[in-house]
Amino acid sequence: MSPVMLELFIRSFWETVVMTVASGAISLVAGLPLGLALVATAKGGIAENRAVNLVLGAIVNGFRSVPFIILLVALIPVTRFIVGTAIGMWAAIVPLAIAATPYFARIAEVSLREVDRGLIEAVRAMGGNRWTIIREVLVPEALPSLVAGFTVTLITLIGASAMAGAIGAGGLGDLAIRYGYQRFETTVMVAVVAVLIVLVCLIQWVGDLLVARLDHKN
Amino acid sequence: MSSQTLSAGPAAESGNGQEAVVQLTDVRRHFGETPAIDGVSLTVRKGEILGLIGRSGAGKSTLIRCLNGLERPDSGSIRIEGREITGLSEPELQPVRRRIGMIFQHFNLLSAKTVEENVALPLKIGGWNREKRLARAAELLDLVGLSGKAKSYPAALSGGQKQRVGIARALAAGPALLLSDEATSALDPETTASILELLKDINARLGLTILLITHEMEVIRTIADRVAVIDAGVIVEEGPVWSVFADPQTETTQNLLAGVRPGLPQSVAARLLPGPASAAQTGAGETILGVDLSGPEAATLLSGLSAELSGGFRLIHGGIDDIQGQPVARFFLGIPSTAGTAAQAIAYLERRGAKVEVFGHVAGHA
């Protein structure tokens, strides 16, 4: 690989990392409350509300059913409104975050729903309110599972960020398409795939380690 | 003896004064068409241990959950320390719940918190600062004999230890009432005994009022002062434990007592013929009597009968149990079928105050 190519490679790597981390962070901050809202408003939840639950569920399903490449284009006006431009790495973070939020919300919902109802009952019996239940029971008890789910979300985002090349966002996926595939530079293709494998393994490893540290169930 | 006259027994006085901690009046709760609680009136007096027993599905879990507002009754009145709670909103119920500790069959400890954090949680909810609540948690862990486990996570504890943590947690905020929801049903007999011992000790030392629900008479017998029997959402019998054991009034109670109370041995029951042995019979026939007597008289009943009957008799099964310091006797006797002996025995036993039941007779004896 030439020095110019290497420089391009390193830049693409950081673009992928920044896109993944930024949109992942947004999906965590927005998706967890959304997941909590889905669980709380569900039948038998701590703030049961059928109407709200149906609406939230429909919104989540709506975003999840649109293929990411279409969402990327469809959200251009929104992206332009938020970032000021519809192209480049920062512009790609908007659709990535919007796609990842309902994805993580669903994963979080499953994790939170698994929390033993007896624990919620115990804290209610102590005189705890809904916030106490969320703070002391739902989130801490589901935490290992939430971390595992967030790891899956991050890895999915790495994959999705490859498509962000369509709006000029760069990143490793884009590099592999333009140089590795379209210009037949097999070395670049192989290098990109190798780096992505290492990146995904690393995230998974850190995630698993964290889960093991947080889990006191056994 | 009716349960009315028995309610003035020793247990009735053991509740320091007659102040009611819980007063239920005609409480009803339906799930769809089926009534879970069908008009229950019940009083839990200050300082007593009241056992509520029933089969699964009898409505006891629903009833206990009505007391701290986890379930809401359809109608009726629930007073906790004199305060009506049925009309209260969820936020209004929260301070009431802080006056009521609860322990559970499956312990319900938070797995992500250490033992001391679990015990301190009700205090955190009550707004205590960290230093004060950890000091109080240490005090309670000492009370339940788990001082060394403060920093452990619940997963590292045995079932009995988990329930001890559950008890410490329930006591943390200094409640006026402890609700126990099948607290020993998931434990082995030995651990059950030690947990019941602890509850009894806490009741004696702190004067804490306890309402426990269970499906095991053994639990009632070990710990309770009074017992209420619930069946199909209705209290069918209520009274001091010794009197209910001595003279159960309903079939439900008799069935629940079957395992902890002597019954006619199967080998005798299988050979039983109706009616007392007749005088015309030859050979060694026996009339089978069931005899119940409670009180100090119980100890001398058999020696008295022995002196009364020249031909002697046979003790088939039974004995004298000690319930709340009260001797409760239940004997199964074989009376020789010599003319008039059975009548003489029955007359003597009844004169001594015993309840006699003639099961029938057997030809010959084992």
Coordinates of C-alpha atoms in Angstrom, one line a residue:
Chain A
M1 CA 0.0 0.0 0.0
S2 CA 1.3 3.4 -0.9
P3 CA 1.8 6.1 1.7
V4 CA -1.1 8.1 0.2
M5 CA -3.3 5.0 0.3
L6 CA -2.3 4.3 3.9
E7 CA -3.2 7.9 4.9
L8 CA -6.6 7.4 3.2
F9 CA -7.0 4.1 5.0
I10 CA -6.3 5.6 8.4
R11 CA -8.7 8.5 7.7
S12 CA -11.4 6.0 6.7
F13 CA -10.9 4.0 9.8
W14 CA -11.4 7.0 12.0
E15 CA -14.5 8.1 10.0
T16 CA -16.0 4.6 10.7
V17 CA -15.1 4.9 14.4
V18 CA -16.5 8.4 14.8
M19 CA -19.8 7.5 12.9
T20 CA -20.3 4.4 15.0
V21 CA -19.5 5.9 18.4
A22 CA -21.5 9.1 17.8
S23 CA -24.6 7.4 16.5
G24 CA -24.2 4.6 19.0
A25 CA -24.1 7.2 21.9
I26 CA -27.2 8.9 20.5
S27 CA -29.1 5.6 20.2
L28 CA -28.1 4.7 23.8
V29 CA -29.3 8.0 25.2
A30 CA -32.6 8.0 23.1
G31 CA -33.2 4.3 22.8
L32 CA -33.0 3.4 26.5
P33 CA -35.8 5.8 27.5
L34 CA -37.8 4.7 24.5
G35 CA -37.3 1.0 25.6
L36 CA -38.3 2.0 29.2
A37 CA -41.4 3.7 27.9
L38 CA -42.4 0.6 25.8
V39 CA -42.0 -1.6 28.9
A40 CA -43.7 0.8 31.3
T41 CA -46.7 1.5 29.2
A42 CA -47.2 -2.2 28.2
K43 CA -50.0 -4.2 29.8
G44 CA -49.1 -4.8 33.5
G45 CA -46.3 -2.2 33.3
I46 CA -45.6 0.4 35.9
A47 CA -47.4 3.1 33.8
E48 CA -49.7 1.0 31.8
N49 CA -51.2 3.1 28.9
R50 CA -52.4 1.2 25.9
A51 CA -52.7 4.2 23.5
V52 CA -49.1 5.5 24.2
N53 CA -47.8 1.9 23.9
L54 CA -49.5 1.4 20.5
V55 CA -48.2 4.7 19.2
L56 CA -44.6 4.2 20.4
G57 CA -44.7 0.6 19.0
A58 CA -45.9 1.8 15.6
I59 CA -43.2 4.5 15.4
V60 CA -40.5 2.0 16.3
N61 CA -41.8 -0.5 13.8
G62 CA -42.1 2.1 11.1
F63 CA -38.4 3.2 11.4
R64 CA -37.3 -0.4 11.7
S65 CA -39.1 -1.6 8.6
V66 CA -37.4 1.0 6.2
P67 CA -34.1 -0.4 4.7
F68 CA -31.2 1.8 5.9
I69 CA -30.1 2.8 2.4
I70 CA -33.6 4.3 1.8
L71 CA -33.8 5.9 5.2
L72 CA -30.4 7.5 4.5
V73 CA -31.9 9.2 1.4
A74 CA -35.3 9.9 2.8
L75 CA -33.9 11.7 5.8
I76 CA -31.9 14.1 3.8
P77 CA -34.2 17.1 4.6
V78 CA -34.0 16.3 8.3
T79 CA -30.2 15.9 8.1
R80 CA -29.9 19.2 6.3
F81 CA -32.0 20.9 9.0
I82 CA -30.0 19.5 11.9
V83 CA -26.4 19.5 10.5
G84 CA -26.7 22.1 7.8
T85 CA -25.5 19.8 5.0
A86 CA -26.7 16.5 3.6
I87 CA -23.3 15.1 2.7
G88 CA -20.2 14.0 4.7
M89 CA -19.5 12.1 7.8
W90 CA -21.4 14.4 10.2
A91 CA -24.4 14.2 7.9
A92 CA -24.3 10.4 8.0
I93 CA -24.5 10.4 11.8
V94 CA -28.1 11.7 11.7
P95 CA -29.7 8.8 9.8
L96 CA -27.4 6.3 11.5
A97 CA -28.6 7.5 14.9
I98 CA -32.2 7.6 13.8
A99 CA -32.0 4.0 12.5
A100 CA -30.1 2.7 15.6
T101 CA -32.4 4.3 18.2
P102 CA -35.5 2.1 17.6
Y103 CA -33.3 -0.9 17.0
F104 CA -31.7 -0.5 20.5
A105 CA -35.0 0.5 22.0
R106 CA -36.4 -2.9 21.0
I107 CA -33.4 -4.7 22.3
A108 CA -33.6 -2.7 25.6
E109 CA -37.3 -3.4 25.8
V110 CA -36.6 -7.2 25.7
S111 CA -33.9 -6.8 28.4
L112 CA -36.1 -4.7 30.6
R113 CA -39.1 -7.0 30.2
E114 CA -37.0 -9.9 31.5
V115 CA -36.6 -8.3 34.9
D116 CA -38.4 -10.4 37.5
R117 CA -41.7 -8.8 38.4
G118 CA -41.3 -9.9 42.0
L119 CA -38.5 -7.4 42.3
I120 CA -40.8 -4.6 41.1
E121 CA -43.4 -5.8 43.5
A122 CA -40.9 -5.8 46.4
V123 CA -39.8 -2.2 45.7
R124 CA -43.5 -1.1 45.4
A125 CA -44.2 -2.8 48.7
M126 CA -41.3 -0.7 50.2
G127 CA -43.1 2.5 49.2
G128 CA -41.0 3.1 46.1
N129 CA -42.5 5.2 43.2
R130 CA -42.0 4.6 39.4
W131 CA -38.7 6.5 39.3
T132 CA -37.4 4.3 42.2
I133 CA -38.4 1.2 40.3
I134 CA -36.7 2.4 37.1
R135 CA -33.5 3.6 39.0
E136 CA -33.2 0.8 41.5
V137 CA -34.7 -2.2 39.8
L138 CA -35.3 -2.1 36.0
V139 CA -32.1 -0.5 34.8
P140 CA -29.6 -2.0 37.3
E141 CA -31.2 -5.5 37.1
A142 CA -31.2 -5.4 33.2
L143 CA -27.8 -3.7 33.0
P144 CA -25.8 -6.8 31.9
S145 CA -28.4 -7.6 29.3
L146 CA -28.6 -3.9 28.2
V147 CA -24.8 -3.8 27.7
A148 CA -24.9 -7.0 25.7
G149 CA -27.7 -5.5 23.5
F150 CA -25.7 -2.2 23.1
T151 CA -22.7 -4.3 21.9
V152 CA -24.9 -5.8 19.2
T153 CA -26.2 -2.3 18.3
L154 CA -22.6 -1.0 17.9
I155 CA -21.6 -3.9 15.6
T156 CA -24.8 -3.4 13.5
L157 CA -23.8 0.3 13.2
I158 CA -20.4 -0.6 11.9
G159 CA -22.1 -2.5 9.1
A160 CA -24.7 0.2 8.4
S161 CA -22.0 2.9 8.3
A162 CA -20.6 1.3 5.2
M163 CA -23.7 2.4 3.3
A164 CA -23.2 6.0 4.4
G165 CA -20.6 6.2 1.6
A166 CA -23.7 6.8 -0.6
I167 CA -23.9 10.3 0.8
G168 CA -20.2 10.9 0.8
A169 CA -19.6 10.1 4.4
G170 CA -16.4 8.1 3.9
G171 CA -15.5 5.3 6.2
L172 CA -14.0 1.9 5.7
G173 CA -17.0 0.5 3.8
D174 CA -16.9 3.3 1.3
L175 CA -13.1 2.8 0.9
A176 CA -13.6 -0.9 0.2
I177 CA -16.3 -0.2 -2.5
R178 CA -14.5 2.6 -4.3
Y179 CA -10.9 1.3 -4.2
G180 CA -11.2 -2.4 -3.4
Y181 CA -14.2 -3.2 -5.7
Q182 CA -14.4 -0.5 -8.4
R183 CA -10.6 -0.2 -8.9
F184 CA -9.8 -3.8 -8.3
E185 CA -7.3 -3.0 -5.5
T186 CA -7.6 -6.4 -3.7
T187 CA -5.1 -5.4 -1.1
V188 CA -7.3 -2.6 0.1
M189 CA -10.4 -4.9 0.1
V190 CA -8.6 -7.5 2.2
A191 CA -7.1 -4.9 4.5
V192 CA -10.5 -3.3 5.1
V193 CA -12.2 -6.7 5.8
A194 CA -9.3 -7.6 8.2
V195 CA -9.6 -4.3 10.1
L196 CA -13.4 -4.6 10.3
I197 CA -13.1 -8.2 11.7
V198 CA -10.6 -7.0 14.3
L199 CA -12.8 -4.0 15.2
V200 CA -16.0 -6.1 15.6
C201 CA -14.1 -8.7 17.7
L202 CA -12.7 -6.0 19.9
I203 CA -16.1 -4.5 20.5
Q204 CA -17.6 -7.9 21.2
W205 CA -14.8 -8.8 23.6
V206 CA -15.1 -5.5 25.5
G207 CA -18.8 -6.0 25.7
D208 CA -18.6 -9.5 27.0
L209 CA -16.0 -8.5 29.6
L210 CA -18.3 -5.7 30.8
V211 CA -21.3 -8.0 31.0
A212 CA -19.3 -10.5 33.0
R213 CA -18.2 -7.8 35.4
L214 CA -21.7 -6.4 35.8
D215 CA -23.6 -9.7 36.2
H216 CA -24.1 -10.8 39.8
K217 CA -26.9 -13.2 39.1
N218 CA -24.8 -16.3 39.4
Chain B
M1 CA -66.6 -26.5 72.4
S2 CA -67.3 -23.8 69.9
S3 CA -64.6 -21.5 68.6
Q4 CA -66.5 -18.6 70.3
T5 CA -65.7 -19.8 73.8
L6 CA -62.2 -20.7 72.9
S7 CA -61.3 -17.2 71.6
A8 CA -60.7 -16.2 75.3
G9 CA -57.7 -18.6 75.5
P10 CA -54.1 -17.7 76.2
A11 CA -53.3 -16.5 72.7
A12 CA -56.0 -13.9 72.8
E13 CA -54.3 -12.1 75.6
S14 CA -50.8 -12.4 74.1
G15 CA -51.6 -9.5 71.7
N16 CA -50.5 -6.7 74.0
G17 CA -53.8 -4.9 74.4
Q18 CA -56.4 -5.2 71.7
E19 CA -55.3 -2.4 69.5
A20 CA -55.9 -3.4 65.8
V21 CA -53.0 -2.9 63.4
V22 CA -55.1 -4.2 60.5
Q23 CA -58.8 -4.2 60.3
L24 CA -60.6 -5.7 57.3
T25 CA -64.3 -5.3 56.9
D26 CA -66.2 -7.2 54.2
V27 CA -63.3 -7.0 51.6
R28 CA -64.2 -8.3 48.2
R29 CA -62.0 -8.7 45.1
H30 CA -63.1 -10.3 41.8
F31 CA -61.0 -11.3 38.8
G32 CA -63.5 -11.3 36.0
E33 CA -66.4 -13.4 37.2
T34 CA -64.5 -15.4 39.8
P35 CA -64.3 -13.9 43.3
A36 CA -60.8 -14.2 44.7
I37 CA -61.8 -12.7 48.0
D38 CA -65.5 -12.9 48.8
G39 CA -66.3 -10.8 51.9
V40 CA -63.4 -11.1 54.3
S41 CA -63.5 -9.5 57.7
L42 CA -60.3 -9.9 59.8
T43 CA -58.5 -8.1 62.5
V44 CA -54.7 -8.3 63.2
R45 CA -54.0 -7.2 66.7
K46 CA -50.9 -5.3 67.8
G47 CA -48.0 -7.7 68.7
E48 CA -49.6 -10.9 67.6
I49 CA -48.6 -13.4 65.0
L50 CA -51.7 -14.2 62.9
G51 CA -51.4 -17.1 60.4
L52 CA -53.6 -17.1 57.4
I53 CA -53.8 -20.6 55.9
G54 CA -55.4 -22.0 52.8
R55 CA -54.8 -24.1 49.8
S56 CA -53.3 -22.5 46.7
G57 CA -55.9 -20.4 44.9
A58 CA -57.9 -19.9 48.2
G59 CA -57.3 -16.1 47.9
K60 CA -54.6 -15.6 50.6
S61 CA -52.1 -14.0 48.2
T62 CA -54.6 -11.6 46.9
L63 CA -55.7 -10.8 50.4
I64 CA -52.2 -10.1 51.8
R65 CA -51.6 -7.8 48.7
C66 CA -54.7 -5.8 49.5
L67 CA -53.1 -4.8 52.9
N68 CA -50.3 -2.7 51.3
G69 CA -52.3 -1.7 48.3
L70 CA -50.5 -3.9 45.7
E71 CA -54.0 -5.1 45.0
R72 CA -57.1 -3.0 45.3
P73 CA -60.3 -4.5 46.6
D74 CA -63.6 -3.9 44.7
S75 CA -65.3 -3.1 47.9
G76 CA -65.0 -3.2 51.7
S77 CA -62.8 -1.4 54.2
I78 CA -59.1 -1.8 55.0
R79 CA -57.7 0.1 57.9
I80 CA -54.0 0.1 58.7
E81 CA -53.2 1.5 62.1
G82 CA -56.7 3.0 62.0
R83 CA -56.3 4.7 58.6
E84 CA -58.6 3.7 55.8
I85 CA -56.4 2.9 52.7
T86 CA -58.9 1.7 50.1
G87 CA -59.5 5.2 48.6
L88 CA -55.8 6.2 48.6
S89 CA -53.9 7.1 45.4
E90 CA -50.6 5.4 44.5
P91 CA -48.5 8.4 45.9
E92 CA -50.7 8.4 49.0
L93 CA -50.1 4.7 49.5
Q94 CA -46.3 5.0 49.5
P95 CA -46.0 6.3 53.1
V96 CA -48.4 3.7 54.2
R97 CA -46.3 1.0 52.6
R98 CA -43.2 2.2 54.4
R99 CA -45.0 1.2 57.6
I100 CA -45.4 -2.3 56.3
G101 CA -42.5 -4.7 55.7
M102 CA -43.0 -7.7 53.4
I103 CA -41.1 -10.9 52.8
F104 CA -41.6 -13.2 49.9
Q105 CA -41.5 -16.9 48.9
H106 CA -38.8 -16.2 46.3
F107 CA -37.0 -13.6 48.5
N108 CA -37.1 -10.9 45.7
L109 CA -33.6 -9.6 46.5
L110 CA -32.1 -7.3 43.9
S111 CA -29.3 -9.2 42.3
A112 CA -27.3 -6.1 41.2
K113 CA -27.1 -4.8 44.8
T114 CA -25.0 -6.1 47.6
V115 CA -26.7 -7.5 50.7
E116 CA -26.2 -4.2 52.7
E117 CA -27.5 -2.2 49.7
N118 CA -30.6 -4.5 49.6
V119 CA -31.3 -4.0 53.3
A120 CA -30.7 -0.3 53.0
L121 CA -33.0 0.2 50.0
P122 CA -36.2 1.0 52.0
L123 CA -34.2 3.6 53.9
K124 CA -32.9 5.1 50.6
I125 CA -36.6 5.3 49.5
G126 CA -37.3 6.9 52.9
G127 CA -34.7 9.6 52.2
W128 CA -32.0 8.5 54.7
N129 CA -28.4 9.5 53.9
R130 CA -25.9 6.9 52.8
E131 CA -24.0 6.8 56.1
K132 CA -27.0 6.5 58.3
R133 CA -28.7 3.8 56.2
L134 CA -25.6 1.6 55.9
A135 CA -25.2 1.9 59.7
R136 CA -28.8 0.8 60.1
A137 CA -28.3 -2.0 57.6
A138 CA -25.3 -3.3 59.6
E139 CA -27.5 -3.3 62.7
L140 CA -30.2 -5.3 61.0
L141 CA -27.8 -7.8 59.4
D142 CA -26.4 -8.3 62.9
L143 CA -30.0 -9.0 64.1
V144 CA -30.6 -11.7 61.5
G145 CA -27.1 -13.2 62.0
L146 CA -25.5 -12.2 58.7
S147 CA -23.0 -9.5 59.7
G148 CA -20.2 -11.1 57.6
K149 CA -22.2 -11.0 54.4
A150 CA -22.8 -7.3 54.0
K151 CA -20.6 -6.9 50.9
S152 CA -21.7 -10.2 49.3
Y153 CA -24.2 -10.3 46.4
P154 CA -27.4 -12.3 47.0
A155 CA -26.4 -14.9 44.4
A156 CA -23.6 -16.0 46.8
L157 CA -26.1 -16.8 49.6
S158 CA -28.1 -19.9 50.4
G159 CA -31.9 -19.8 50.4
G160 CA -32.1 -19.4 54.2
Q161 CA -29.5 -16.6 54.1
K162 CA -31.5 -14.9 51.3
Q163 CA -34.6 -15.0 53.4
R164 CA -32.7 -13.5 56.4
V165 CA -31.6 -10.7 54.2
G166 CA -35.3 -10.3 53.1
I167 CA -36.3 -10.1 56.7
A168 CA -33.6 -7.6 57.5
R169 CA -34.8 -5.5 54.5
A170 CA -38.4 -5.7 55.6
L171 CA -37.5 -4.5 59.1
A172 CA -35.1 -1.7 58.0
A173 CA -37.6 1.1 58.1
G174 CA -39.1 0.0 61.5
P175 CA -42.5 -1.1 60.2
A176 CA -45.6 -1.5 62.3
L177 CA -46.5 -4.7 60.5
L178 CA -44.7 -7.5 58.8
L179 CA -46.4 -9.4 55.9
S180 CA -45.0 -12.8 55.1
D181 CA -46.0 -14.3 51.8
E182 CA -45.2 -18.0 51.9
A183 CA -41.8 -17.0 53.2
T184 CA -40.6 -20.5 54.0
S185 CA -42.3 -22.4 51.2
A186 CA -39.1 -22.5 49.0
L187 CA -36.9 -23.7 51.9
D188 CA -36.0 -27.1 53.3
P189 CA -37.5 -28.1 56.7
E190 CA -34.4 -27.3 58.7
T191 CA -34.0 -23.9 57.2
T192 CA -37.8 -23.3 57.5
A193 CA -37.4 -24.0 61.3
S194 CA -34.6 -21.5 61.7
I195 CA -36.4 -18.8 59.7
L196 CA -39.6 -19.3 61.8
E197 CA -37.5 -19.2 64.9
L198 CA -36.1 -15.8 63.8
L199 CA -39.5 -14.4 63.1
K200 CA -40.8 -15.6 66.4
D201 CA -37.7 -14.0 68.1
I202 CA -38.3 -10.7 66.3
N203 CA -42.0 -10.8 67.3
A204 CA -41.0 -11.3 71.0
R205 CA -38.1 -8.8 71.0
L206 CA -39.5 -6.0 69.0
G207 CA -43.2 -6.6 69.6
L208 CA -43.7 -6.6 65.9
T209 CA -47.1 -7.6 64.5
I210 CA -46.8 -10.3 61.9
L211 CA -49.4 -11.6 59.4
L212 CA -48.1 -14.7 57.6
I213 CA -49.8 -16.6 54.9
T214 CA -48.9 -20.2 54.2
H215 CA -50.4 -23.5 53.0
E216 CA -48.5 -25.5 55.7
M217 CA -50.1 -26.1 59.1
E218 CA -46.7 -26.9 60.5
V219 CA -45.7 -23.3 60.0
I220 CA -48.9 -22.1 61.8
R221 CA -48.3 -24.6 64.6
T222 CA -44.7 -23.5 65.1
I223 CA -45.1 -19.7 65.1
A224 CA -48.7 -18.4 65.1
D225 CA -50.8 -17.2 68.0
R226 CA -54.0 -17.2 66.1
V227 CA -55.0 -18.8 62.8
A228 CA -57.5 -17.9 60.2
V229 CA -58.5 -20.5 57.6
I230 CA -59.4 -19.2 54.2
D231 CA -61.2 -21.2 51.5
A232 CA -62.6 -20.0 48.2
G233 CA -62.1 -16.4 49.3
V234 CA -63.9 -16.8 52.6
I235 CA -62.6 -17.1 56.2
V236 CA -64.1 -20.4 57.3
E237 CA -62.6 -20.6 60.7
E238 CA -60.6 -18.4 63.1
G239 CA -59.2 -18.8 66.6
P240 CA -56.2 -19.5 68.8
V241 CA -54.0 -22.1 67.1
W242 CA -54.3 -24.7 69.9
S243 CA -58.0 -24.6 69.9
V244 CA -58.2 -24.9 66.1
F245 CA -55.8 -27.9 66.3
A246 CA -57.8 -29.4 69.1
D247 CA -61.2 -29.0 67.6
P248 CA -61.3 -28.0 63.9
Q249 CA -64.8 -27.0 62.9
T250 CA -64.7 -27.3 59.2
E251 CA -63.7 -29.9 56.6
T252 CA -61.2 -27.4 55.1
T253 CA -59.4 -27.1 58.4
Q254 CA -59.5 -30.8 59.0
N255 CA -58.0 -31.5 55.6
L256 CA -55.2 -28.9 56.1
L257 CA -54.5 -30.5 59.5
A258 CA -54.3 -34.0 58.1
G259 CA -50.5 -34.0 57.9
V260 CA -49.7 -32.6 61.3
R261 CA -52.4 -34.3 63.4
P262 CA -52.7 -38.0 64.2
G263 CA -55.3 -39.8 62.1
L264 CA -56.8 -43.3 62.2
P265 CA -54.0 -45.7 60.9
Q266 CA -54.8 -47.0 57.4
S267 CA -54.4 -50.6 58.6
V268 CA -57.3 -50.2 61.1
A269 CA -59.4 -48.0 58.9
A270 CA -59.4 -50.7 56.2
R271 CA -60.9 -53.3 58.5
L272 CA -63.5 -51.0 60.1
L273 CA -67.1 -52.2 60.3
P274 CA -69.9 -49.7 61.1
G275 CA -71.3 -49.3 64.7
P276 CA -69.9 -50.4 68.1
A277 CA -68.9 -54.0 68.6
S278 CA -72.0 -55.9 69.7
A279 CA -72.2 -58.0 72.9
A280 CA -73.3 -61.0 70.9
Q281 CA -70.0 -61.1 69.2
T282 CA -67.5 -63.7 70.3
G283 CA -63.7 -63.4 70.2
A284 CA -61.6 -60.3 70.6
G285 CA -63.6 -57.6 68.8
E286 CA -62.9 -53.9 69.5
T287 CA -64.8 -50.7 69.3
I288 CA -62.7 -48.0 67.7
L289 CA -62.9 -44.5 69.4
G290 CA -61.4 -41.2 68.5
V291 CA -60.8 -39.0 71.5
D292 CA -59.9 -35.3 71.6
L293 CA -59.1 -33.3 74.6
S294 CA -57.1 -30.2 75.2
G295 CA -55.9 -28.7 78.5
P296 CA -54.1 -30.1 81.5
E297 CA -56.7 -32.8 81.9
A298 CA -55.2 -34.5 78.8
A299 CA -52.2 -35.9 80.6
T300 CA -54.2 -38.1 83.0
L301 CA -57.0 -39.1 80.7
L302 CA -55.6 -42.5 79.7
S303 CA -54.5 -43.5 83.2
G304 CA -58.0 -42.6 84.4
L305 CA -59.6 -44.6 81.7
S306 CA -57.4 -47.5 82.6
A307 CA -58.5 -47.5 86.2
E308 CA -62.1 -47.2 85.0
L309 CA -62.1 -50.2 82.7
S310 CA -61.4 -53.5 84.3
G311 CA -60.8 -55.2 81.0
G312 CA -58.2 -52.6 79.9
F313 CA -58.1 -51.0 76.4
R314 CA -55.7 -50.6 73.6
L315 CA -54.0 -47.3 72.5
I316 CA -53.9 -47.7 68.7
H317 CA -52.4 -44.3 67.7
G318 CA -52.1 -40.7 68.9
G319 CA -50.6 -38.8 71.7
I320 CA -50.4 -35.4 73.4
D321 CA -49.0 -32.5 71.4
D322 CA -47.9 -29.2 72.9
I323 CA -49.3 -26.2 71.0
Q324 CA -48.6 -22.8 72.4
G325 CA -47.9 -24.5 75.8
Q326 CA -51.3 -26.0 75.7
P327 CA -51.5 -29.9 75.9
V328 CA -53.6 -31.1 72.9
A329 CA -54.5 -34.8 73.1
R330 CA -55.8 -36.9 70.2
F331 CA -56.0 -40.7 70.8
F332 CA -57.4 -43.6 68.9
L333 CA -58.5 -46.3 71.2
G334 CA -59.6 -49.9 70.8
I335 CA -62.1 -50.8 73.5
P336 CA -62.8 -54.6 74.1
S337 CA -66.2 -55.6 72.9
T338 CA -67.3 -57.0 76.3
A339 CA -70.9 -56.0 77.0
G340 CA -71.2 -52.4 78.1
T341 CA -67.5 -51.6 78.0
A342 CA -67.7 -49.2 75.1
A343 CA -70.6 -47.3 76.7
Q344 CA -68.8 -47.2 80.0
A345 CA -65.6 -45.8 78.3
I346 CA -67.5 -43.2 76.4
A347 CA -69.3 -42.1 79.5
Y348 CA -66.0 -41.7 81.4
L349 CA -64.2 -39.9 78.6
E350 CA -67.1 -37.4 78.2
R351 CA -67.3 -36.9 81.9
R352 CA -63.6 -35.8 81.7
G353 CA -64.5 -33.3 79.0
A354 CA -63.2 -35.2 76.0
K355 CA -64.8 -35.2 72.6
V356 CA -65.5 -38.8 71.6
E357 CA -66.1 -40.1 68.1
V358 CA -67.1 -43.7 67.5
F359 CA -65.5 -44.8 64.2
G360 CA -67.0 -48.3 64.3
H361 CA -65.5 -51.7 65.3
V362 CA -63.1 -54.3 64.1
A363 CA -63.4 -58.1 64.6
G364 CA -60.3 -59.3 66.5
H365 CA -57.3 -57.0 66.7
A366 CA -53.9 -56.6 65.1

